[in-house]
Short mmCIF file of C-alpha atoms in Angstrom, two decimals:
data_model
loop_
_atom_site.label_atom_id
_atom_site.label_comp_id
_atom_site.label_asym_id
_atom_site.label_seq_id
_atom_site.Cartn_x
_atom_site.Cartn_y
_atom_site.Cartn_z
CA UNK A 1 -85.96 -13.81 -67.63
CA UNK A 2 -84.48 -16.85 -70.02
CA UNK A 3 -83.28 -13.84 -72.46
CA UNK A 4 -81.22 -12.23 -69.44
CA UNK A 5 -79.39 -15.23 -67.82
CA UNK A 6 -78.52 -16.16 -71.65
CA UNK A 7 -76.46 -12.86 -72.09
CA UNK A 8 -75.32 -12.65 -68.33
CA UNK A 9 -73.95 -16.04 -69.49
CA UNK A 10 -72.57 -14.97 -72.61
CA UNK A 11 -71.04 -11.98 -70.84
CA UNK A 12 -69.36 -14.24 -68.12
CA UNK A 13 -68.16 -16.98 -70.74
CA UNK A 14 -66.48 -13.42 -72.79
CA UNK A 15 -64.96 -12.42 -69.16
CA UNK A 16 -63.40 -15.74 -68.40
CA UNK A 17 -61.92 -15.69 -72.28
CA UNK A 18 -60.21 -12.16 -72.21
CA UNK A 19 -59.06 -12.90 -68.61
CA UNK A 20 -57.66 -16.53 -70.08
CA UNK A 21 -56.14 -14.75 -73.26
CA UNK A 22 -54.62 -12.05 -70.90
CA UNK A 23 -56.53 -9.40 -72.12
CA UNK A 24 -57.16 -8.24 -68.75
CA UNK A 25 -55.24 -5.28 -67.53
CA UNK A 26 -53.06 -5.30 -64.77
CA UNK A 27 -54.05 -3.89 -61.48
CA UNK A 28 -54.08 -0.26 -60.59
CA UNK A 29 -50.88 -0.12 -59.05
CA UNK A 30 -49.05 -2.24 -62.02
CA UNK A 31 -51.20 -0.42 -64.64
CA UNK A 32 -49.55 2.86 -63.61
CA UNK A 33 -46.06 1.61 -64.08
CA UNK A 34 -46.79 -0.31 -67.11
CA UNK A 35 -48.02 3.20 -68.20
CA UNK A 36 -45.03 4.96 -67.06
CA UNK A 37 -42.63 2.26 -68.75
CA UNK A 38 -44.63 2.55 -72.20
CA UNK A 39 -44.06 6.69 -71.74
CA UNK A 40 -40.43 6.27 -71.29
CA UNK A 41 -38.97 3.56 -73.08
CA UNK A 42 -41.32 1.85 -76.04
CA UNK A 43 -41.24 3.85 -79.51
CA UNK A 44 -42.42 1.05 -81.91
CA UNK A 45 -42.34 3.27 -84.66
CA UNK A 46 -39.00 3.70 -85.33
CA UNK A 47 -36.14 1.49 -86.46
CA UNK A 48 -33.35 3.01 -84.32
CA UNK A 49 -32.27 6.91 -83.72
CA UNK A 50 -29.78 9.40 -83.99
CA UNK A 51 -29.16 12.48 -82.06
CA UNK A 52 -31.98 14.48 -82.74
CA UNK A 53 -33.94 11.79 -82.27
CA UNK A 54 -33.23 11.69 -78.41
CA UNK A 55 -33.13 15.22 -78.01
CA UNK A 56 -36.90 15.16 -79.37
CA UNK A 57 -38.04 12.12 -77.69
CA UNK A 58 -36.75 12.86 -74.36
CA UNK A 59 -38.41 16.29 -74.60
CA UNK A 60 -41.54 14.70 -75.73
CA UNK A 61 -41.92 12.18 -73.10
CA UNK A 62 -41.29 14.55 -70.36
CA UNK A 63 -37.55 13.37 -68.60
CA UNK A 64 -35.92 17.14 -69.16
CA UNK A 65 -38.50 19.00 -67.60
CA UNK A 66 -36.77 19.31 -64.42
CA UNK A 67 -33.22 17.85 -65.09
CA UNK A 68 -31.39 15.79 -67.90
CA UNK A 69 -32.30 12.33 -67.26
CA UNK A 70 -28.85 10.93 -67.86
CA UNK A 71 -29.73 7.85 -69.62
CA UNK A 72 -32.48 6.29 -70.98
CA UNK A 73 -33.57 3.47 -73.71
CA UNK A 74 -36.24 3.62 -76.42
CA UNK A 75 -37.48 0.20 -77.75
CA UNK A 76 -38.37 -0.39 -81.16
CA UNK A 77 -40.30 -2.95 -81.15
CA UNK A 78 -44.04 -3.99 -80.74
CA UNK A 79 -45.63 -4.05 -77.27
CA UNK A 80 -46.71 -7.66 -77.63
CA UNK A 81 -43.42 -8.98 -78.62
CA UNK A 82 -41.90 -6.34 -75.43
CA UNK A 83 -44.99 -8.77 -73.21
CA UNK A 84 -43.83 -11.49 -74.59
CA UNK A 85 -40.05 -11.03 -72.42
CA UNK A 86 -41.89 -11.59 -69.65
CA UNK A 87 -42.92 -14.96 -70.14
CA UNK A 88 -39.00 -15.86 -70.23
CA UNK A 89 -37.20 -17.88 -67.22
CA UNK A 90 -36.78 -15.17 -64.60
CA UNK A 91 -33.13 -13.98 -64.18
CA UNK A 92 -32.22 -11.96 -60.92
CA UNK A 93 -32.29 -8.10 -61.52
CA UNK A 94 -30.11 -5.44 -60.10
CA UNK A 95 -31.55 -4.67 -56.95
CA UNK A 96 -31.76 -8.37 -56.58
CA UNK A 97 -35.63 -9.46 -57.21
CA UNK A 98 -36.16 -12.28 -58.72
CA UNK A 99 -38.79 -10.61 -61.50
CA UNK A 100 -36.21 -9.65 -64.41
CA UNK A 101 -36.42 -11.39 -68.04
CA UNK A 102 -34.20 -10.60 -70.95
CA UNK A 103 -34.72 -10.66 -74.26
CA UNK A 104 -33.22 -9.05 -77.60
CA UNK A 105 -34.41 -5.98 -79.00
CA UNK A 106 -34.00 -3.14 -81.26
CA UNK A 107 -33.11 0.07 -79.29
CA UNK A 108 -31.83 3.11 -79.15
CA UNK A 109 -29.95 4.39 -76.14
CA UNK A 110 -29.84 8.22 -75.15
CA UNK A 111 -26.50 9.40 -73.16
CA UNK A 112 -27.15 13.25 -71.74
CA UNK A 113 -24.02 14.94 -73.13
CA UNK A 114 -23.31 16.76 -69.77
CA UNK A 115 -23.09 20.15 -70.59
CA UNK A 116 -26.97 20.58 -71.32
CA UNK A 117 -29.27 22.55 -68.80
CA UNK A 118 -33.17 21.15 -68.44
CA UNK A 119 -35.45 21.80 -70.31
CA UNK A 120 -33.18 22.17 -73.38
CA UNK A 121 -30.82 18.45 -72.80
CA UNK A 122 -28.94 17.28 -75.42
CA UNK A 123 -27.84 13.71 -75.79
CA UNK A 124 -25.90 11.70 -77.90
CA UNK A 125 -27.68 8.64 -79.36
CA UNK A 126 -26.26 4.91 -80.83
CA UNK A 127 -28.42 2.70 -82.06
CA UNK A 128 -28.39 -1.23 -81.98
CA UNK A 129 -30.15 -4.61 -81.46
CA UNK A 130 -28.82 -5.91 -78.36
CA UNK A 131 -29.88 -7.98 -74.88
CA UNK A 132 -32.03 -5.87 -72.41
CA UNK A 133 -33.36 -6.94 -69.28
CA UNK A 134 -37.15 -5.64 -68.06
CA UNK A 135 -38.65 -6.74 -64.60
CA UNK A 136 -42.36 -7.74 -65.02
CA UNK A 137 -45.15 -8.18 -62.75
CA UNK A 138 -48.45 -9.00 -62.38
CA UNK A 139 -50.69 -11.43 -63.70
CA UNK A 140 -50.75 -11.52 -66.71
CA UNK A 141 -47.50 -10.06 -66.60
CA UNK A 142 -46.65 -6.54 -67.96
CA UNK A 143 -43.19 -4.91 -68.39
CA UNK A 144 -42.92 -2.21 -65.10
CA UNK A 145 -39.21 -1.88 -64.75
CA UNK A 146 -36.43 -1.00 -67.28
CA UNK A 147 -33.57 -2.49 -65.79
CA UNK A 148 -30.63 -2.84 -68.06
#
């Protein structure tokens, strides 16, 4: 009986440490957005892309199955250092909620050239290190919303 209430104790004192580190994922409801925003818009391996970069990626991740998304931003960079934008002052975001951050990040932005049909888009890429703003939520909080 000692030898249980030890490890129920361990396993609490582990519980309270993840949740404390933010280890702990999000709820359901954020989880599936935090999901979605990792799908469309975090590509850590990469340093920035051209063209046929976006024409791939945008393929891959599913936004020309139905239509040519018309725009859409991959970040390069590490999904801690992506978390770690959320724990910036909150600025006001475009549909006016007060849950946007910004930070500065390697990207590379995909412009739909117009004249492309789904499933076969094409888009014209540039590539930079420049100011984007995410809304977060949750707690801890995760990145849910690419906003500009």
């Amino acid at each position: 009986m000692m030898a249980l209430q030890k490890a129920l104790s361990l396993l609490l004192l582990v519980l309270l440490t993840l949740l404390g580190l933010g280890l702990v994922q999000p709820s359901y409801g954020q989880n599936r957005m935090y999901q979605r925003f990792l799908q469309q818009h975090v590509d850590p391996g990469v340093t920035g892309g051209d063209d046929n970069y976006c024409n791939l990626m945008m393929q891959r991740r599913r936004m020309t199955r139905f239509h040519c998304k018309q725009f859409n931003t991959f970040i390069h960079e590490d999904i801690w250092n992506i978390r770690s934008i959320c724990s910036t002052t909150n600025i006001q975001c475009k549909n006016g909620k007060m849950n946007c951050h910004e930070g500065v990040v390697s990207v590379t932005d995909c412009r739909d050239i117009g004249s492309s049909r789904a499933p076969n888009c094409r888009y014209r890429a540039r590539a930079s290190t420049r100011r984007v703003v995410i809304a977060c939520e949750g707690n801890p909080a995760v990145p849910v919303h690419f906003d500009r």
